Short mmCIF file of C-alpha atoms in Angstrom, two decimals:
data_model
loop_
_atom_site.label_atom_id
_atom_site.label_comp_id
_atom_site.label_asym_id
_atom_site.label_seq_id
_atom_site.Cartn_x
_atom_site.Cartn_y
_atom_site.Cartn_z
CA MET A 162 67.05 164.56 57.78
CA THR A 163 69.19 167.32 59.23
CA GLU A 164 67.57 170.64 58.41
CA SER A 165 70.65 172.70 59.23
CA ASN A 166 72.54 171.13 56.37
CA GLN A 167 69.73 170.93 53.83
CA PRO A 168 70.02 173.57 51.07
CA ALA A 169 67.05 175.88 50.76
CA GLN A 170 64.81 175.14 47.81
CA GLN A 171 63.87 177.79 45.28
CA PRO A 172 60.09 178.00 44.99
CA ASP A 173 60.18 179.64 41.57
CA GLU A 174 61.70 176.57 39.96
CA PRO A 175 59.04 173.93 39.43
CA ASP A 176 61.56 171.15 38.90
CA SER A 177 63.30 171.57 42.21
CA VAL A 178 63.87 168.50 44.31
CA GLN A 179 61.15 167.73 46.85
CA PRO A 180 62.46 166.98 50.33
CA SER A 181 60.30 163.88 50.63
CA ALA A 182 61.03 162.50 47.23
CA GLY A 183 62.94 159.45 48.49
CA GLN A 184 62.98 157.05 51.48
CA THR A 185 65.74 155.08 53.09
CA ASP A 186 65.24 151.30 53.39
CA SER A 187 66.90 150.36 56.69
CA GLY A 188 70.26 151.42 55.34
CA ALA A 189 70.24 148.52 52.90
CA ARG A 190 69.31 150.47 49.83
CA GLU A 191 67.42 153.65 49.00
CA GLN A 192 64.16 153.56 47.18
CA GLY A 193 62.11 156.23 45.43
CA PRO A 194 58.39 156.55 45.09
CA SER A 195 58.36 155.35 41.52
CA GLN A 196 60.47 153.57 38.96
CA PRO A 197 62.23 155.61 36.26
CA GLY A 198 60.60 155.78 32.92
CA PRO A 199 61.87 154.09 29.79
CA GLY A 200 65.26 155.26 28.70
CA ARG A 201 66.19 156.57 32.17
CA PRO A 202 68.85 155.10 34.38
CA ASP A 203 67.67 152.84 37.23
CA PRO A 204 68.79 154.37 40.52
CA LEU A 205 68.11 151.13 42.42
CA GLN A 206 71.00 149.00 41.20
CA GLY A 207 72.74 147.17 43.98
CA GLY A 208 71.48 145.71 47.22
CA SER A 209 72.22 144.90 50.77
CA GLY A 210 75.84 144.54 51.60
CA GLN A 211 77.21 146.60 48.68
CA ALA A 212 79.22 149.77 49.10
CA GLY A 213 77.00 152.75 49.46
CA ALA A 214 74.33 150.97 51.49
CA GLN A 215 74.74 153.29 54.43
CA SER A 216 73.42 156.80 54.85
CA ALA A 217 75.56 159.88 54.27
CA PRO A 218 77.80 160.96 57.10
CA ALA A 219 76.65 163.64 59.46
CA GLY A 220 77.24 167.13 58.18
CA LEU A 221 76.55 166.41 54.54
CA GLY A 222 72.80 166.40 54.94
CA ASP A 223 70.22 163.85 53.86
CA VAL A 224 69.79 163.94 50.14
CA PRO A 225 66.87 162.29 48.34
CA ALA A 226 67.86 158.90 47.01
CA SER A 227 65.72 158.93 43.87
CA PHE A 228 63.52 161.29 41.95
CA THR A 229 60.39 161.50 39.98
CA PRO A 230 60.58 160.73 36.24
CA ALA A 231 60.81 164.44 35.55
CA GLN A 232 64.33 165.65 34.76
CA PRO A 233 65.91 166.44 38.14
CA GLN A 234 67.41 169.80 38.75
CA VAL A 235 69.59 170.68 41.69
CA SER A 236 68.73 174.17 42.84
CA SER A 237 71.34 174.65 45.51
CA PRO A 238 75.04 175.13 44.84
CA ASP A 239 75.91 172.44 47.32
CA ALA A 240 73.01 170.08 46.64
CA GLY A 241 75.32 167.79 44.82
CA GLN A 242 77.86 167.67 47.59
CA ALA A 243 76.44 164.45 49.03
CA GLN A 244 78.77 161.51 48.97
CA LEU A 245 78.39 158.89 46.32
CA GLY A 246 78.08 155.64 48.18
CA GLY A 247 77.13 157.04 51.60
CA SER A 248 79.61 156.75 54.38
CA GLY A 249 81.44 153.83 52.82
CA PRO A 250 84.39 154.03 50.37
CA GLY A 251 83.67 156.14 47.28
CA ARG A 252 83.53 154.68 43.80
CA GLN A 253 85.32 156.48 40.95
CA LEU A 254 83.65 157.42 37.71
CA PRO A 255 84.91 155.99 34.42
CA PRO A 256 87.51 158.07 32.62
CA PRO A 257 86.17 160.94 30.51
CA GLY A 258 85.03 159.94 27.09
CA SER A 259 84.83 156.24 27.86
CA GLY A 260 81.17 156.17 26.99
CA HIS A 261 80.38 153.95 30.00
CA PRO A 262 77.68 154.98 32.46
CA HIS A 263 78.59 155.69 36.01
CA PRO A 264 78.09 152.82 38.40
CA PHE A 265 75.19 153.74 40.63
CA GLY A 266 75.31 151.78 43.81
CA PRO A 267 72.88 151.69 46.72
CA GLY A 268 72.85 154.74 48.87
CA ALA A 269 73.10 156.87 45.75
CA THR A 270 72.48 160.60 45.92
CA THR A 271 72.06 163.20 43.23
CA ALA A 272 75.54 162.19 42.20
CA GLN A 273 73.93 159.18 40.55
CA PHE A 274 72.78 161.50 37.78
CA GLY A 275 76.26 162.77 37.10
CA ALA A 276 77.77 162.08 33.70
CA GLU A 277 81.22 161.67 32.38
CA HIS A 278 83.57 164.52 32.85
CA PRO A 279 83.34 167.13 30.12
CA ALA A 280 86.00 166.83 27.49
CA GLY A 281 89.27 168.05 28.75
CA PRO A 282 90.70 168.17 32.20
CA PRO A 283 88.49 169.33 35.01
CA SER A 284 88.78 172.91 36.10
CA GLY A 285 87.61 175.09 38.89
CA PRO A 286 86.70 173.34 42.04
CA PHE A 287 87.14 170.00 40.29
CA ALA A 288 90.66 170.67 38.98
CA GLY A 289 93.30 168.13 39.83
CA PRO A 290 93.26 164.38 39.92
CA GLN A 291 90.04 162.84 41.16
CA THR A 292 91.07 159.81 43.07
CA GLY A 293 88.55 159.88 45.86
CA GLN A 294 84.85 160.50 45.98
CA TYR A 295 83.23 162.33 43.10
CA TYR A 296 80.96 165.34 43.37
CA LEU A 297 78.90 166.89 40.61
CA PRO A 298 78.71 170.61 39.97
CA PRO A 299 75.51 172.41 40.88
CA GLY A 300 72.86 172.21 38.20
CA PHE A 301 74.68 169.51 36.27
CA GLN A 302 72.33 167.36 34.26
CA GLN A 303 73.01 163.86 33.01
CA PRO A 304 71.51 162.86 29.68
CA PRO A 305 69.48 159.74 30.29
CA ALA A 306 71.18 156.60 29.05
CA PRO A 307 69.00 154.10 27.25
CA ARG A 308 68.01 151.21 29.49
CA PRO A 309 67.90 147.75 27.93
CA LYS A 310 64.37 146.57 28.06
CA GLY A 311 63.70 143.44 30.09
CA ARG A 312 67.33 142.99 31.06
CA GLY A 313 66.60 143.14 34.75
CA LYS A 314 63.88 140.55 34.43
CA VAL A 315 66.04 138.29 32.29
CA VAL A 316 68.95 138.57 34.70
CA ALA A 317 66.66 138.01 37.67
CA GLY A 318 65.07 135.07 35.91
CA VAL A 319 68.45 133.56 35.13
CA ALA A 320 69.58 134.15 38.68
CA ALA A 321 66.43 132.52 40.00
CA LEU A 322 66.95 129.59 37.66
CA VAL A 323 70.53 129.22 38.77
CA LEU A 324 69.47 129.36 42.41
CA LEU A 325 66.69 126.87 41.81
CA VAL A 326 68.96 124.44 39.97
CA GLY A 327 71.66 124.96 42.53
CA GLY A 328 69.21 124.39 45.37
CA LEU A 329 67.83 121.25 43.77
CA SER A 330 71.24 119.84 42.97
CA GLY A 331 72.53 120.73 46.43
CA GLY A 332 69.51 119.17 48.13
CA LEU A 333 69.72 116.05 45.97
CA GLY A 334 73.43 115.76 46.60
CA GLY A 335 72.93 116.18 50.33
CA TYR A 336 70.14 113.60 50.37
CA LEU A 337 72.20 111.06 48.40
CA GLY A 338 75.25 111.75 50.52
CA TYR A 339 73.25 111.35 53.73
CA ASN A 340 71.75 108.06 52.62
CA PHE A 341 75.09 106.83 51.35
CA ALA A 342 76.69 107.69 54.67
CA ASN A 343 73.86 105.97 56.57
CA ASP A 344 73.94 102.92 54.33
CA SER A 345 77.68 102.63 54.64
CA SER A 346 77.76 103.12 58.43
CA ALA A 347 74.51 101.40 59.51
CA VAL A 348 74.85 98.23 61.57
CA SER A 349 72.18 95.52 61.31
CA SER A 350 71.65 92.59 63.63
CA LEU A 351 70.70 90.54 60.59
CA ASP A 352 74.25 90.93 59.20
CA ALA A 353 75.89 89.65 62.38
CA PRO A 354 76.88 85.98 62.44
CA ARG A 355 74.87 83.56 64.52
CA PRO A 356 76.33 82.98 67.99
CA ALA A 357 77.91 79.64 68.70
CA SER A 358 75.62 77.05 70.22
CA GLN A 359 75.88 76.78 73.99
CA THR A 360 77.18 73.35 74.83
CA SER A 361 78.22 73.89 78.45
CA ASN A 362 76.05 72.65 81.28
CA ALA A 363 73.85 75.02 83.28
CA PRO A 364 75.61 76.50 86.33
CA ALA A 365 75.16 74.32 89.39
CA GLY A 366 72.54 75.71 91.75
CA SER A 367 70.76 77.72 89.05
CA VAL A 368 67.06 77.44 88.27
CA GLU A 369 68.01 76.04 84.86
CA ASP A 370 70.12 73.35 86.49
CA VAL A 371 67.33 72.41 88.91
CA ALA A 372 64.78 72.29 86.09
CA ASN A 373 66.99 70.09 83.92
CA ARG A 374 67.45 67.63 86.77
CA LEU A 375 63.85 67.49 88.01
CA LEU A 376 61.64 67.81 84.94
CA PRO A 377 62.08 64.18 83.78
CA SER A 378 60.77 63.02 87.17
CA VAL A 379 57.70 65.29 87.35
CA VAL A 380 54.40 64.01 85.90
CA GLN A 381 50.92 65.25 85.14
CA ILE A 382 48.03 63.37 86.72
CA GLN A 383 44.63 63.25 85.01
CA VAL A 384 41.60 61.96 86.93
CA VAL A 385 38.21 61.13 85.47
CA THR A 386 35.25 60.30 87.72
CA ARG A 387 31.51 60.00 87.35
CA SER A 388 31.12 63.59 88.51
CA GLY A 389 33.76 65.13 86.29
CA ALA A 390 37.47 65.38 85.57
CA GLY A 391 40.43 67.04 87.19
CA GLU A 392 44.19 67.16 87.00
CA GLY A 393 47.21 67.76 89.18
CA SER A 394 50.90 66.96 89.46
CA GLY A 395 53.19 64.43 91.07
CA PHE A 396 56.80 63.23 91.17
CA VAL A 397 58.37 59.81 90.73
CA ILE A 398 60.01 58.22 93.80
CA SER A 399 60.56 54.75 92.36
CA SER A 400 61.86 53.64 88.96
CA ASN A 401 58.95 51.19 88.69
CA GLY A 402 56.46 54.08 88.57
CA GLN A 403 55.53 54.98 92.14
CA VAL A 404 54.33 58.59 92.20
CA VAL A 405 53.69 60.93 95.14
CA THR A 406 50.86 63.47 94.93
CA ASN A 407 48.20 65.17 97.06
CA ASN A 408 45.23 63.24 98.39
CA HIS A 409 42.84 65.90 97.09
CA VAL A 410 44.14 65.30 93.52
CA ILE A 411 43.10 61.63 93.38
CA GLU A 412 40.48 61.22 96.10
CA GLY A 413 37.68 61.49 93.52
CA ALA A 414 38.89 58.24 91.95
CA ALA A 415 38.96 56.42 95.32
CA ALA A 416 35.24 55.68 94.99
CA GLY A 417 35.51 54.73 91.31
CA GLY A 418 37.25 56.45 88.43
CA THR A 419 40.39 56.37 86.33
CA ILE A 420 43.82 57.88 86.88
CA LYS A 421 46.30 58.51 84.06
CA VAL A 422 49.91 59.57 84.47
CA VAL A 423 51.61 61.61 81.72
CA PHE A 424 55.41 61.63 81.87
CA GLN A 425 57.63 64.45 80.66
CA ASP A 426 58.65 62.52 77.54
CA GLY A 427 54.96 62.11 76.56
CA LYS A 428 54.63 58.51 77.72
CA THR A 429 51.33 57.75 79.50
CA ALA A 430 50.23 55.05 81.87
CA THR A 431 47.17 54.21 83.93
CA ALA A 432 47.62 54.22 87.68
CA LYS A 433 46.05 52.87 90.87
CA ILE A 434 46.02 54.18 94.42
CA LEU A 435 48.53 52.55 96.78
CA GLY A 436 47.43 54.56 99.82
CA ARG A 437 46.42 58.00 100.96
CA ASP A 438 46.22 60.13 104.13
CA PRO A 439 43.48 62.80 104.05
CA SER A 440 44.74 64.37 107.28
CA SER A 441 48.17 65.15 105.80
CA ASP A 442 46.88 65.44 102.19
CA ILE A 443 49.38 62.88 100.91
CA ALA A 444 48.79 59.99 98.49
CA VAL A 445 50.94 57.51 96.59
CA ILE A 446 49.84 55.97 93.27
CA GLN A 447 51.39 53.26 91.12
CA ALA A 448 51.81 53.84 87.37
CA GLU A 449 51.44 50.47 85.64
CA GLY A 450 53.92 49.02 83.16
CA ILE A 451 56.70 51.46 84.01
CA SER A 452 60.36 50.62 84.52
CA GLY A 453 63.55 52.65 84.52
CA ALA A 454 61.79 55.91 85.29
CA PRO A 455 64.05 58.70 86.62
CA VAL A 456 63.43 59.42 90.31
CA VAL A 457 63.79 62.53 92.48
CA GLN A 458 66.13 63.05 95.42
CA LEU A 459 64.37 63.79 98.71
CA GLY A 460 65.79 66.56 100.90
CA ASN A 461 65.45 67.72 104.51
CA SER A 462 62.82 70.37 105.13
CA ALA A 463 64.23 71.00 108.61
CA ASP A 464 67.25 72.65 106.94
CA LEU A 465 65.16 75.28 105.19
CA LYS A 466 65.73 78.95 106.00
CA ILE A 467 63.41 81.87 105.36
CA GLY A 468 64.62 83.64 102.22
CA GLN A 469 66.18 80.51 100.75
CA GLY A 470 65.62 80.00 97.02
CA VAL A 471 63.24 77.28 95.87
CA VAL A 472 61.69 76.06 92.60
CA ALA A 473 58.15 74.78 92.05
CA ILE A 474 57.44 72.37 89.17
CA GLY A 475 54.07 71.07 87.99
CA SER A 476 51.17 71.37 85.56
CA PRO A 477 49.19 74.52 86.40
CA PHE A 478 46.05 74.84 84.28
CA GLU A 479 47.14 71.69 82.36
CA LEU A 480 50.42 73.32 81.30
CA SER A 481 52.68 70.37 82.04
CA GLY A 482 56.33 70.89 82.90
CA THR A 483 55.89 74.45 84.17
CA VAL A 484 58.82 75.77 86.25
CA THR A 485 58.54 78.74 88.63
CA SER A 486 60.99 80.03 91.19
CA GLY A 487 60.89 82.02 94.41
CA ILE A 488 61.95 81.86 98.02
CA VAL A 489 60.84 80.36 101.28
CA SER A 490 58.57 83.08 102.64
CA SER A 491 57.83 81.50 106.02
CA LEU A 492 57.97 78.20 107.91
CA ASN A 493 55.60 76.27 110.18
CA ARG A 494 52.51 77.98 108.78
CA PRO A 495 49.28 76.22 109.92
CA VAL A 496 47.15 75.71 106.80
CA SER A 497 44.13 73.55 106.09
CA ALA A 498 44.92 70.67 103.71
CA GLY A 499 44.08 71.48 100.11
CA GLY A 500 43.70 75.16 100.99
CA ASP A 501 40.09 74.75 102.10
CA ALA A 502 39.59 76.85 105.22
CA ARG A 503 36.28 75.11 105.83
CA ASN A 504 37.99 71.78 106.50
CA SER A 505 38.20 70.52 110.05
CA GLN A 506 41.30 70.44 112.19
CA ALA A 507 41.84 66.90 110.96
CA THR A 508 43.43 68.31 107.77
CA VAL A 509 45.61 71.13 109.16
CA LEU A 510 49.19 71.17 107.82
CA ASN A 511 52.39 72.59 109.26
CA ALA A 512 53.26 74.13 105.90
CA ILE A 513 56.14 75.82 104.13
CA GLN A 514 55.08 79.17 102.68
CA THR A 515 56.63 80.22 99.35
CA ASP A 516 56.18 82.97 96.78
CA ALA A 517 57.05 80.66 93.89
CA ALA A 518 53.95 80.72 91.68
CA ILE A 519 51.60 77.85 92.51
CA ASN A 520 48.27 77.57 90.69
CA PRO A 521 45.50 74.99 90.32
CA GLY A 522 47.17 71.98 88.76
CA ASN A 523 50.43 72.46 90.70
CA SER A 524 49.00 70.42 93.58
CA GLY A 525 51.11 67.35 94.28
CA GLY A 526 54.17 68.67 92.44
CA PRO A 527 57.56 69.08 94.12
CA LEU A 528 58.98 72.16 95.84
CA VAL A 529 62.73 71.87 95.28
CA ASN A 530 65.76 73.54 96.85
CA MET A 531 68.60 74.85 94.71
CA GLN A 532 70.50 71.59 95.14
CA GLY A 533 67.71 69.82 93.25
CA GLN A 534 66.28 68.06 96.31
CA VAL A 535 62.56 67.84 97.00
CA VAL A 536 61.84 69.64 100.27
CA GLY A 537 58.05 69.92 100.05
CA ILE A 538 54.87 68.91 98.23
CA ASN A 539 52.89 71.83 96.80
CA SER A 540 49.41 71.59 98.25
CA ALA A 541 47.57 74.87 98.77
CA ILE A 542 47.42 78.51 97.74
CA TYR A 543 45.90 81.59 99.25
CA SER A 544 43.63 83.52 96.90
CA PRO A 545 41.29 86.26 98.16
CA ASN A 546 39.14 85.95 95.01
CA SER A 547 38.71 82.19 95.05
CA ALA A 548 35.07 82.48 96.13
CA GLY A 549 34.21 84.27 92.89
CA GLY A 550 35.86 81.81 90.53
CA GLN A 551 39.01 79.83 89.86
CA ALA A 552 41.73 80.61 92.38
CA GLY A 553 45.07 81.90 91.12
CA SER A 554 48.50 82.62 92.52
CA VAL A 555 48.99 85.85 94.44
CA GLY A 556 52.47 84.88 95.62
CA ILE A 557 51.29 82.95 98.70
CA GLY A 558 51.60 79.19 98.28
CA PHE A 559 51.98 76.34 100.74
CA ALA A 560 53.80 73.04 100.63
CA ILE A 561 53.85 70.02 102.96
CA PRO A 562 57.32 69.76 104.56
CA MET A 563 59.19 66.73 103.27
CA ASP A 564 60.25 65.61 106.74
CA GLN A 565 56.59 65.23 107.66
CA ALA A 566 55.57 63.80 104.28
CA ARG A 567 58.41 61.30 104.07
CA ARG A 568 57.23 59.32 107.07
CA THR A 569 53.70 59.15 105.69
CA ILE A 570 54.93 58.18 102.21
CA ASP A 571 57.14 55.45 103.63
CA GLU A 572 54.25 54.00 105.65
CA ILE A 573 52.00 54.00 102.58
CA VAL A 574 54.57 52.25 100.41
CA LYS A 575 55.35 49.64 103.04
CA THR A 576 51.94 48.97 104.57
CA GLY A 577 49.39 50.98 102.63
CA LYS A 578 48.13 52.28 106.00
CA PRO A 579 49.70 55.55 107.18
CA ARG A 580 49.45 56.66 110.80
CA GLN A 581 48.51 60.05 112.03
CA THR A 582 50.26 61.64 115.04
CA VAL A 583 47.81 62.65 117.78
CA LEU A 584 47.84 64.17 121.29
CA GLY A 585 44.38 62.89 122.24
CA VAL A 586 42.59 66.24 122.79
CA LYS A 587 40.08 68.55 121.19
CA VAL A 588 41.02 72.22 121.43
CA GLU A 589 39.66 75.67 120.74
CA SER A 590 41.31 79.06 120.37
CA THR A 591 41.56 81.61 123.15
CA GLU A 592 43.46 84.85 123.60
CA GLN A 593 46.17 82.98 125.50
CA GLY A 594 46.52 79.95 123.23
CA ALA A 595 44.71 76.60 122.67
CA ARG A 596 42.26 75.56 125.38
CA ILE A 597 41.50 71.86 125.85
CA SER A 598 37.76 71.26 125.46
CA GLU A 599 37.79 67.44 125.51
CA ILE A 600 40.24 64.71 126.53
CA THR A 601 40.47 61.30 124.78
CA SER A 602 40.38 58.53 127.32
CA GLY A 603 43.70 56.71 127.50
CA GLY A 604 45.32 59.10 125.10
CA ALA A 605 48.68 60.84 125.33
CA ALA A 606 47.22 64.00 126.93
CA GLU A 607 45.42 62.10 129.68
CA LYS A 608 48.55 60.09 130.40
CA ALA A 609 50.54 63.35 130.70
CA GLY A 610 48.04 64.70 133.29
CA LEU A 611 46.31 67.29 131.11
CA LYS A 612 42.67 68.13 131.83
CA ALA A 613 39.82 69.90 130.06
CA GLY A 614 40.11 73.65 130.56
CA ASP A 615 43.88 73.71 130.48
CA VAL A 616 45.30 76.28 128.08
CA ILE A 617 48.40 75.22 126.15
CA THR A 618 50.74 78.13 125.36
CA ARG A 619 53.83 76.26 124.15
CA PHE A 620 54.44 72.92 122.46
CA GLY A 621 58.13 72.15 122.79
CA ASP A 622 59.88 75.39 121.79
CA ARG A 623 57.00 76.57 119.59
CA ARG A 624 54.61 79.25 120.79
CA ILE A 625 50.93 78.29 120.54
CA ASP A 626 48.64 81.25 119.77
CA GLU A 627 45.55 79.34 118.53
CA SER A 628 44.11 75.86 118.15
CA ASP A 629 45.26 75.30 114.54
CA THR A 630 48.82 76.08 115.54
CA LEU A 631 48.71 73.27 118.13
CA VAL A 632 47.26 70.79 115.59
CA ALA A 633 49.96 71.69 113.03
CA ALA A 634 52.67 71.34 115.66
CA VAL A 635 51.43 67.87 116.65
CA ARG A 636 51.27 66.76 112.98
CA SER A 637 54.87 67.83 112.45
CA LYS A 638 55.96 65.12 114.88
CA ALA A 639 55.99 61.35 114.54
CA PRO A 640 54.17 58.83 116.73
CA GLY A 641 56.31 58.01 119.78
CA ASP A 642 58.01 61.44 119.90
CA LYS A 643 58.24 63.05 123.36
CA VAL A 644 57.45 66.74 123.79
CA THR A 645 57.29 69.28 126.64
CA ILE A 646 53.97 71.14 126.91
CA THR A 647 53.70 74.51 128.71
CA LEU A 648 50.39 75.73 130.14
CA SER A 649 49.07 79.21 130.81
CA ASP A 650 49.67 78.84 134.56
CA ASN A 651 53.34 78.14 133.77
CA ARG A 652 53.05 74.43 134.55
CA THR A 653 54.88 72.06 132.20
CA VAL A 654 54.13 68.43 131.40
CA GLU A 655 55.87 65.73 129.36
CA ALA A 656 53.78 63.84 126.74
CA THR A 657 54.53 60.92 124.44
CA LEU A 658 52.57 61.29 121.22
CA ASP A 659 50.37 58.53 119.87
CA GLY A 660 49.65 57.43 116.33
CA VAL A 661 46.35 56.27 114.78
CA GLU A 662 45.86 54.50 111.50
CA VAL A 663 44.08 56.50 108.80
CA GLY A 664 43.07 56.01 105.21
#
């Protein structure tokens, strides 16, 4: 409130306006300390956003916005010189004699209590047309106009009802529209037509293609003995029912027991042992009463490369017809037959290592290249937890190379008596390689001039770093093969390998 523009109040007039009679509400509208009594005009008509919501311009002074119920009286000649409607556009009063009350908008000053012009044209300071803002003469009093009782509440109630109905209808309309739009634009997989059946063959060289070609020739082998039962896998090499498997799968039945072969189509047959080689962990059995069985194609394990894709097929944990895939992880890995590290050197294999999942029950099943050719016989797995229970795949499996197995299989089928390739020595590991601890009289080593104490460091082009590596290297050859042996003192000798009958 600007004191320099505020008219001085007259203390001898009890009805003079009090400076603090009204308060400004953030410029939105002006409120007084109390509501007018019955029959008095309501100075609070209007609201935010209407003309007159702003305060009076500088220089006119701050004028109380509302008064106490007592009849107001302006004591200063210029007390009524405040603008009607604040700093915004003025609002004109109704014509004289119209009988209509003045519109009192927000931001009202003492001009709110002005009345119609007195009868006749205005005179004095108010002479002339009044087209702009209206001012009331000092001391002018407006007779109170009767105020309809309850009108404000009724209007507010109706407005609230309209807003409520409008809000409900708008919300309902929006909800229905949203759902209609969603329902009309939503796409469901259930409404799409079924895809056409795939009739084309699997791509050549794919796992699917390999599985389709090999599964009919892979069987499950069930063995029952006096001490218990076990199972493994095998694959058909002859249409009359000859099946290749591991020796450790069927060796329990060699001393008395039964063997049953379960084919992929569900057909079963009893089987007998044709021959087996514990040192290479290979056996051949004959399924009885079988003819026209689909057979596998044997491949060359010497062609394998590290990283090459392979597929393992078998019956892990009695789940017949299980197909897994992986790669060749390593070659020429010396491993004890059947995966038992406690076995003697008589059962060491020159194995293919693969990460295709191999589990108990896969033993004897085929390891297949992506051309569908059998390149190995799954035989062993590495499992660090095998001592605490059933071993399981950790991505390290081993298979007997087919080039080594094929010779043994052929000998079993033809004679029933496979031969094992030998050098005629007993060896032990040293830091330099495999040291000869004993020489077999008349054997290949003695004939080549080897003696006890000699340390073998190379066998052909293969480096020998321990005794098992030498045994595996010898087993990878056939009886009658010639090989160059290098010793730790850089001497070399030529040896012709022998063969002994086993089984």
